[in-house]
XYZ file of C-alpha atoms in Angstrom:
341
model
C 96.824 -17.449 -13.922
C 93.542 -16.493 -15.456
C 91.304 -14.027 -13.780
C 87.865 -12.861 -14.716
C 86.581 -9.320 -14.615
C 82.950 -8.614 -15.014
C 81.240 -5.273 -15.180
C 77.564 -4.420 -15.059
C 76.818 -2.151 -17.970
C 73.925 -0.077 -16.730
C 73.830 3.697 -16.432
C 71.449 6.633 -16.088
C 71.700 9.818 -18.125
C 70.850 13.018 -16.303
C 70.447 16.254 -18.242
C 70.402 19.560 -16.404
C 69.199 22.496 -18.481
C 68.307 26.134 -17.864
C 66.223 28.644 -19.732
C 69.282 30.541 -20.911
C 68.627 33.863 -19.135
C 71.730 33.496 -16.980
C 69.802 33.342 -13.708
C 69.369 29.576 -13.568
C 70.160 27.993 -10.243
C 70.771 24.264 -9.991
C 69.276 22.881 -6.761
C 71.833 21.630 -4.207
C 70.460 18.087 -4.396
C 71.177 18.087 -8.137
C 74.691 19.429 -7.631
C 75.489 16.621 -5.210
C 74.415 14.101 -7.839
C 76.229 15.589 -10.822
C 79.044 13.094 -10.380
C 76.598 10.350 -11.339
C 75.971 11.755 -14.813
C 76.713 9.142 -17.450
C 76.609 9.221 -21.213
C 75.333 5.651 -21.508
C 78.090 4.411 -23.819
C 80.129 1.387 -22.953
C 83.807 1.102 -23.789
C 86.626 -1.387 -23.611
C 89.871 -0.030 -22.171
C 92.948 -1.403 -23.905
C 96.701 -1.190 -23.541
C 99.581 -1.836 -25.910
C 102.822 -3.094 -24.367
C 104.566 -2.149 -27.588
C 103.588 1.531 -27.643
C 102.984 1.760 -23.868
C 99.755 3.615 -24.592
C 96.127 3.273 -23.555
C 93.188 3.099 -25.920
C 89.399 3.252 -25.693
C 87.038 1.271 -27.893
C 83.242 1.779 -27.954
C 81.403 -1.479 -27.478
C 79.222 -1.182 -30.572
C 78.585 -3.314 -33.609
C 81.860 -2.465 -35.349
C 84.400 -2.622 -32.525
C 86.962 -0.972 -34.748
C 89.347 1.994 -34.660
C 90.562 2.156 -31.040
C 91.121 5.735 -29.862
C 94.335 6.613 -28.052
C 93.883 8.062 -24.562
C 96.241 10.792 -23.405
C 96.719 9.281 -19.968
C 100.101 9.532 -18.317
C 100.038 6.153 -16.608
C 103.106 3.947 -16.180
C 103.890 0.775 -18.056
C 103.141 -1.512 -15.094
C 99.373 -1.282 -14.968
C 96.844 -3.591 -13.281
C 93.114 -3.124 -13.842
C 90.940 -3.741 -10.763
C 87.497 -2.705 -11.926
C 85.301 0.278 -12.663
C 82.175 1.925 -11.306
C 80.056 4.591 -13.045
C 82.868 5.506 -15.397
C 85.704 5.619 -12.854
C 88.498 3.067 -13.217
C 90.673 1.695 -10.420
C 94.142 0.441 -11.189
C 97.380 -0.240 -9.351
C 100.750 0.781 -10.700
C 104.401 0.094 -10.073
C 106.561 2.829 -11.492
C 109.090 5.505 -10.674
C 106.657 7.975 -12.267
C 104.744 7.922 -8.991
C 105.879 8.783 -5.493
C 105.485 5.274 -4.120
C 106.886 2.011 -5.385
C 103.309 0.759 -5.551
C 100.343 3.080 -5.967
C 96.592 3.063 -6.472
C 95.092 5.351 -9.093
C 91.475 6.245 -9.898
C 90.850 7.908 -13.245
C 88.096 8.725 -15.703
C 89.062 7.706 -19.264
C 86.372 10.026 -20.669
C 87.384 13.266 -18.924
C 91.048 12.232 -18.429
C 90.883 13.235 -14.740
C 93.202 11.227 -12.508
C 93.754 10.905 -8.759
C 96.620 9.086 -7.080
C 95.683 7.762 -3.666
C 97.960 8.462 -0.691
C 99.572 5.648 1.271
C 97.176 3.729 3.477
C 99.734 2.426 5.979
C 100.176 -1.175 4.951
C 102.194 -0.204 1.877
C 105.406 -0.037 3.883
C 105.046 -3.562 5.286
C 103.633 -5.328 2.239
C 107.107 -5.955 0.821
C 108.346 -7.358 4.136
C 105.573 -9.885 4.712
C 104.157 -12.733 2.687
C 100.581 -11.638 2.092
C 97.816 -11.710 -0.460
C 96.317 -8.357 -1.456
C 92.989 -7.638 -3.124
C 91.679 -4.299 -4.359
C 88.048 -3.354 -4.874
C 86.093 -0.298 -5.931
C 82.438 0.693 -5.626
C 79.816 3.278 -4.806
C 78.314 3.773 -1.336
C 74.763 5.030 -1.919
C 74.194 5.774 1.761
C 76.997 8.347 1.964
C 77.025 9.249 -1.755
C 80.694 8.323 -1.982
C 83.052 6.247 -4.089
C 85.351 4.000 -2.082
C 88.512 2.014 -2.705
C 88.973 -1.001 -0.454
C 92.194 -2.912 0.172
C 91.968 -6.384 1.695
C 95.253 -7.776 2.993
C 95.600 -11.394 4.160
C 98.520 -11.895 6.565
C 98.905 -15.305 8.214
C 95.203 -16.123 7.675
C 94.113 -12.836 9.220
C 92.522 -10.118 7.132
C 93.075 -6.363 7.428
C 90.777 -3.880 5.690
C 91.627 -0.345 4.565
C 89.028 1.967 3.004
C 89.726 5.146 1.072
C 86.929 7.688 0.559
C 87.135 9.807 -2.589
C 84.838 12.315 -0.888
C 86.770 12.765 2.385
C 90.145 11.976 0.751
C 91.358 9.850 3.650
C 91.915 6.231 4.659
C 90.134 4.458 7.504
C 90.727 1.036 9.011
C 87.510 -0.571 10.280
C 87.574 -3.269 12.937
C 87.204 -6.693 11.327
C 84.345 -8.620 12.961
C 82.844 -11.962 11.975
C 84.702 -12.409 8.720
C 83.353 -15.652 7.183
C 86.744 -16.711 5.823
C 90.260 -17.200 7.111
C 92.100 -18.161 3.918
C 92.411 -16.246 0.674
C 91.483 -17.828 -2.640
C 94.552 -19.828 -3.822
C 93.870 -18.739 -7.411
C 93.674 -15.055 -6.550
C 97.207 -14.391 -7.781
C 97.938 -11.569 -5.366
C 97.112 -8.093 -6.620
C 95.012 -9.325 -9.553
C 92.437 -11.161 -7.454
C 88.997 -11.270 -9.121
C 86.683 -9.092 -7.017
C 83.234 -7.871 -8.109
C 80.879 -5.171 -6.896
C 77.110 -5.663 -6.994
C 74.152 -4.696 -4.808
C 76.325 -2.289 -2.818
C 78.564 -5.161 -1.727
C 82.067 -6.282 -2.702
C 82.338 -10.038 -3.351
C 85.129 -12.569 -3.747
C 85.812 -16.286 -3.287
C 87.774 -17.419 -0.225
C 88.191 -20.407 2.091
C 87.197 -21.068 5.684
C 87.772 -23.653 8.400
C 90.303 -26.473 8.790
C 89.081 -28.177 5.597
C 89.280 -24.969 3.542
C 85.651 -24.961 2.402
C 85.107 -22.448 -0.429
C 82.775 -19.556 0.367
C 81.531 -16.396 -1.324
C 82.451 -13.485 0.922
C 80.625 -10.169 0.873
C 81.741 -6.835 2.306
C 79.199 -4.002 2.516
C 80.509 -0.556 1.613
C 77.774 1.114 3.655
C 77.979 -0.944 6.846
C 81.628 -2.014 6.506
C 80.612 -5.499 7.621
C 81.236 -8.999 6.285
C 78.702 -11.601 5.255
C 78.692 -15.034 3.651
C 76.649 -15.198 0.446
C 75.086 -18.598 -0.327
C 76.655 -20.362 -3.309
C 74.847 -22.619 -5.802
C 73.742 -25.829 -4.122
C 75.820 -28.820 -5.152
C 78.199 -26.769 -7.326
C 81.948 -26.738 -6.689
C 82.657 -23.036 -7.181
C 86.428 -23.636 -7.279
C 86.507 -26.680 -9.533
C 88.641 -24.935 -12.166
C 91.703 -22.743 -11.877
C 89.870 -20.039 -13.840
C 86.845 -19.887 -11.559
C 85.799 -16.425 -10.476
C 82.855 -14.325 -9.471
C 81.204 -12.307 -12.217
C 78.351 -9.850 -12.706
C 76.016 -10.382 -15.652
C 72.874 -8.331 -16.079
C 73.272 -6.851 -12.570
C 73.247 -10.351 -11.095
C 76.014 -11.955 -9.049
C 77.428 -15.000 -10.794
C 80.108 -17.679 -10.758
C 82.145 -18.243 -13.925
C 83.299 -21.844 -14.459
C 84.733 -21.841 -17.984
C 81.879 -23.361 -20.006
C 79.064 -22.228 -17.714
C 77.948 -19.251 -15.679
C 75.760 -19.570 -12.587
C 73.649 -16.485 -11.805
C 71.736 -15.557 -8.651
C 68.355 -14.163 -9.767
C 67.357 -13.054 -6.239
C 70.283 -11.746 -4.230
C 71.055 -13.758 -1.103
C 68.678 -16.639 -1.933
C 70.471 -19.943 -2.533
C 67.517 -21.492 -4.389
C 67.511 -18.693 -6.969
C 70.806 -19.713 -8.652
C 70.432 -20.848 -12.280
C 72.915 -21.942 -14.963
C 73.792 -20.557 -18.391
C 75.868 -22.962 -20.483
C 78.400 -21.470 -22.920
C 78.451 -23.948 -25.790
C 81.714 -24.055 -27.732
C 83.762 -22.339 -25.037
C 86.386 -25.106 -25.020
C 86.992 -24.593 -28.735
C 88.393 -21.077 -28.337
C 91.559 -19.882 -26.584
C 90.477 -17.557 -23.770
C 93.107 -16.139 -21.434
C 92.212 -13.621 -18.721
C 88.735 -13.090 -20.172
C 86.638 -10.003 -19.529
C 82.956 -10.900 -19.450
C 80.131 -8.429 -19.978
C 76.422 -8.407 -20.648
C 75.217 -6.395 -23.631
C 71.676 -6.499 -25.045
C 71.010 -10.007 -23.783
C 74.266 -11.350 -25.153
C 77.433 -12.281 -23.269
C 80.608 -10.605 -24.476
C 83.859 -12.455 -23.780
C 87.145 -10.677 -24.365
C 90.600 -12.235 -24.360
C 93.656 -10.258 -25.363
C 92.574 -8.466 -28.548
C 89.832 -10.943 -29.432
C 86.158 -10.195 -28.736
C 83.610 -13.006 -29.003
C 79.879 -12.455 -28.555
C 77.728 -15.313 -27.275
C 74.001 -15.428 -28.020
C 72.364 -17.018 -24.984
C 69.071 -17.682 -26.766
C 70.693 -19.265 -29.830
C 73.299 -21.040 -27.663
C 76.222 -20.197 -29.911
C 78.917 -17.595 -30.573
C 77.482 -15.201 -33.142
C 80.462 -12.929 -33.692
C 84.246 -12.927 -33.374
C 86.227 -9.693 -33.816
C 89.909 -8.811 -33.557
C 89.829 -5.327 -32.013
C 93.561 -4.649 -32.209
C 93.230 -2.960 -35.600
C 96.487 -1.292 -36.597
C 97.767 -1.056 -33.015
C 100.507 -3.585 -32.407
C 100.240 -5.555 -29.159
C 96.823 -4.139 -28.218
C 95.048 -6.086 -25.460
C 91.787 -5.451 -23.634
C 92.279 -4.802 -19.926
C 88.713 -4.158 -18.830
C 85.607 -2.103 -19.515
C 83.886 1.031 -18.292
C 80.818 3.177 -18.876
C 81.489 6.523 -20.539
C 80.768 9.070 -17.822
C 81.269 12.589 -16.466
C 81.952 11.370 -12.938
C 84.925 13.159 -11.382
C 87.374 11.239 -9.181
C 88.206 14.562 -7.531
C 84.646 15.213 -6.311
C 84.664 18.771 -7.625
């Protein structure tokens, strides 16, 4: 089942310098923001099932020579997104304490944090449920948060882990605009995107299972229904998914992408057609926005689409000399620490 991952590639570089006399004092407000320092370089994160190793590849003009990452992650690895250089993944391996674990790591600094159990882990194997994982930054509390959404018998439970406080909370679910999970979500690999401080995904509601775009605010811990494009069936293909392109929420429908130019305004949706999409084999594509062009990644193949010229302008096999190399997602090179130290 295809799923789409989209990442906004925007970052801010902060440089803190002293005069070198040894008496420099960094203001407290700067210290609290050091975790947001980024190096403004965008990378693809790749994995080889053959070597069971992870690799990083700068998203530049060459897209060659993947660099091996010395990360001790297990073979069973599921990418769930990134935010400011931190990557969220789930794992299933005896290398970790639990049969199923969530891990946040920084591919640049190699720092890694395994999250403790949140409570539902012990019942997930006993019940038929659909699980989604999401990751984002809460600007109000200056905190990175991992969110687990668990559908059980058309009811949804929410668990939130704070990297700052290092603990799980379970907010009361009120006014959730959906009661059915997306049938194409494929369990733990459900396509979820973070934009505008809100986590988004596609779900169903009501007796006729009407598709809706659901939003969950990291700051308020509340649900909302985001208006979808008028007259557009957002679940017309099995590969449909929410995306983020150029910091805008979008809907990916194979050969077209609908983008919301003004968040929350239904009339602001507009369409970008991807000419020639049907002519290329794309499985589990990663979609990004880079310098006004759309980058589509499938397996080890990277194809760059020029929106203005309405054609694919470049096709690159990034696997190089690494056998079985496949792109799993993307991240911004960063100095953010998952340990908040």
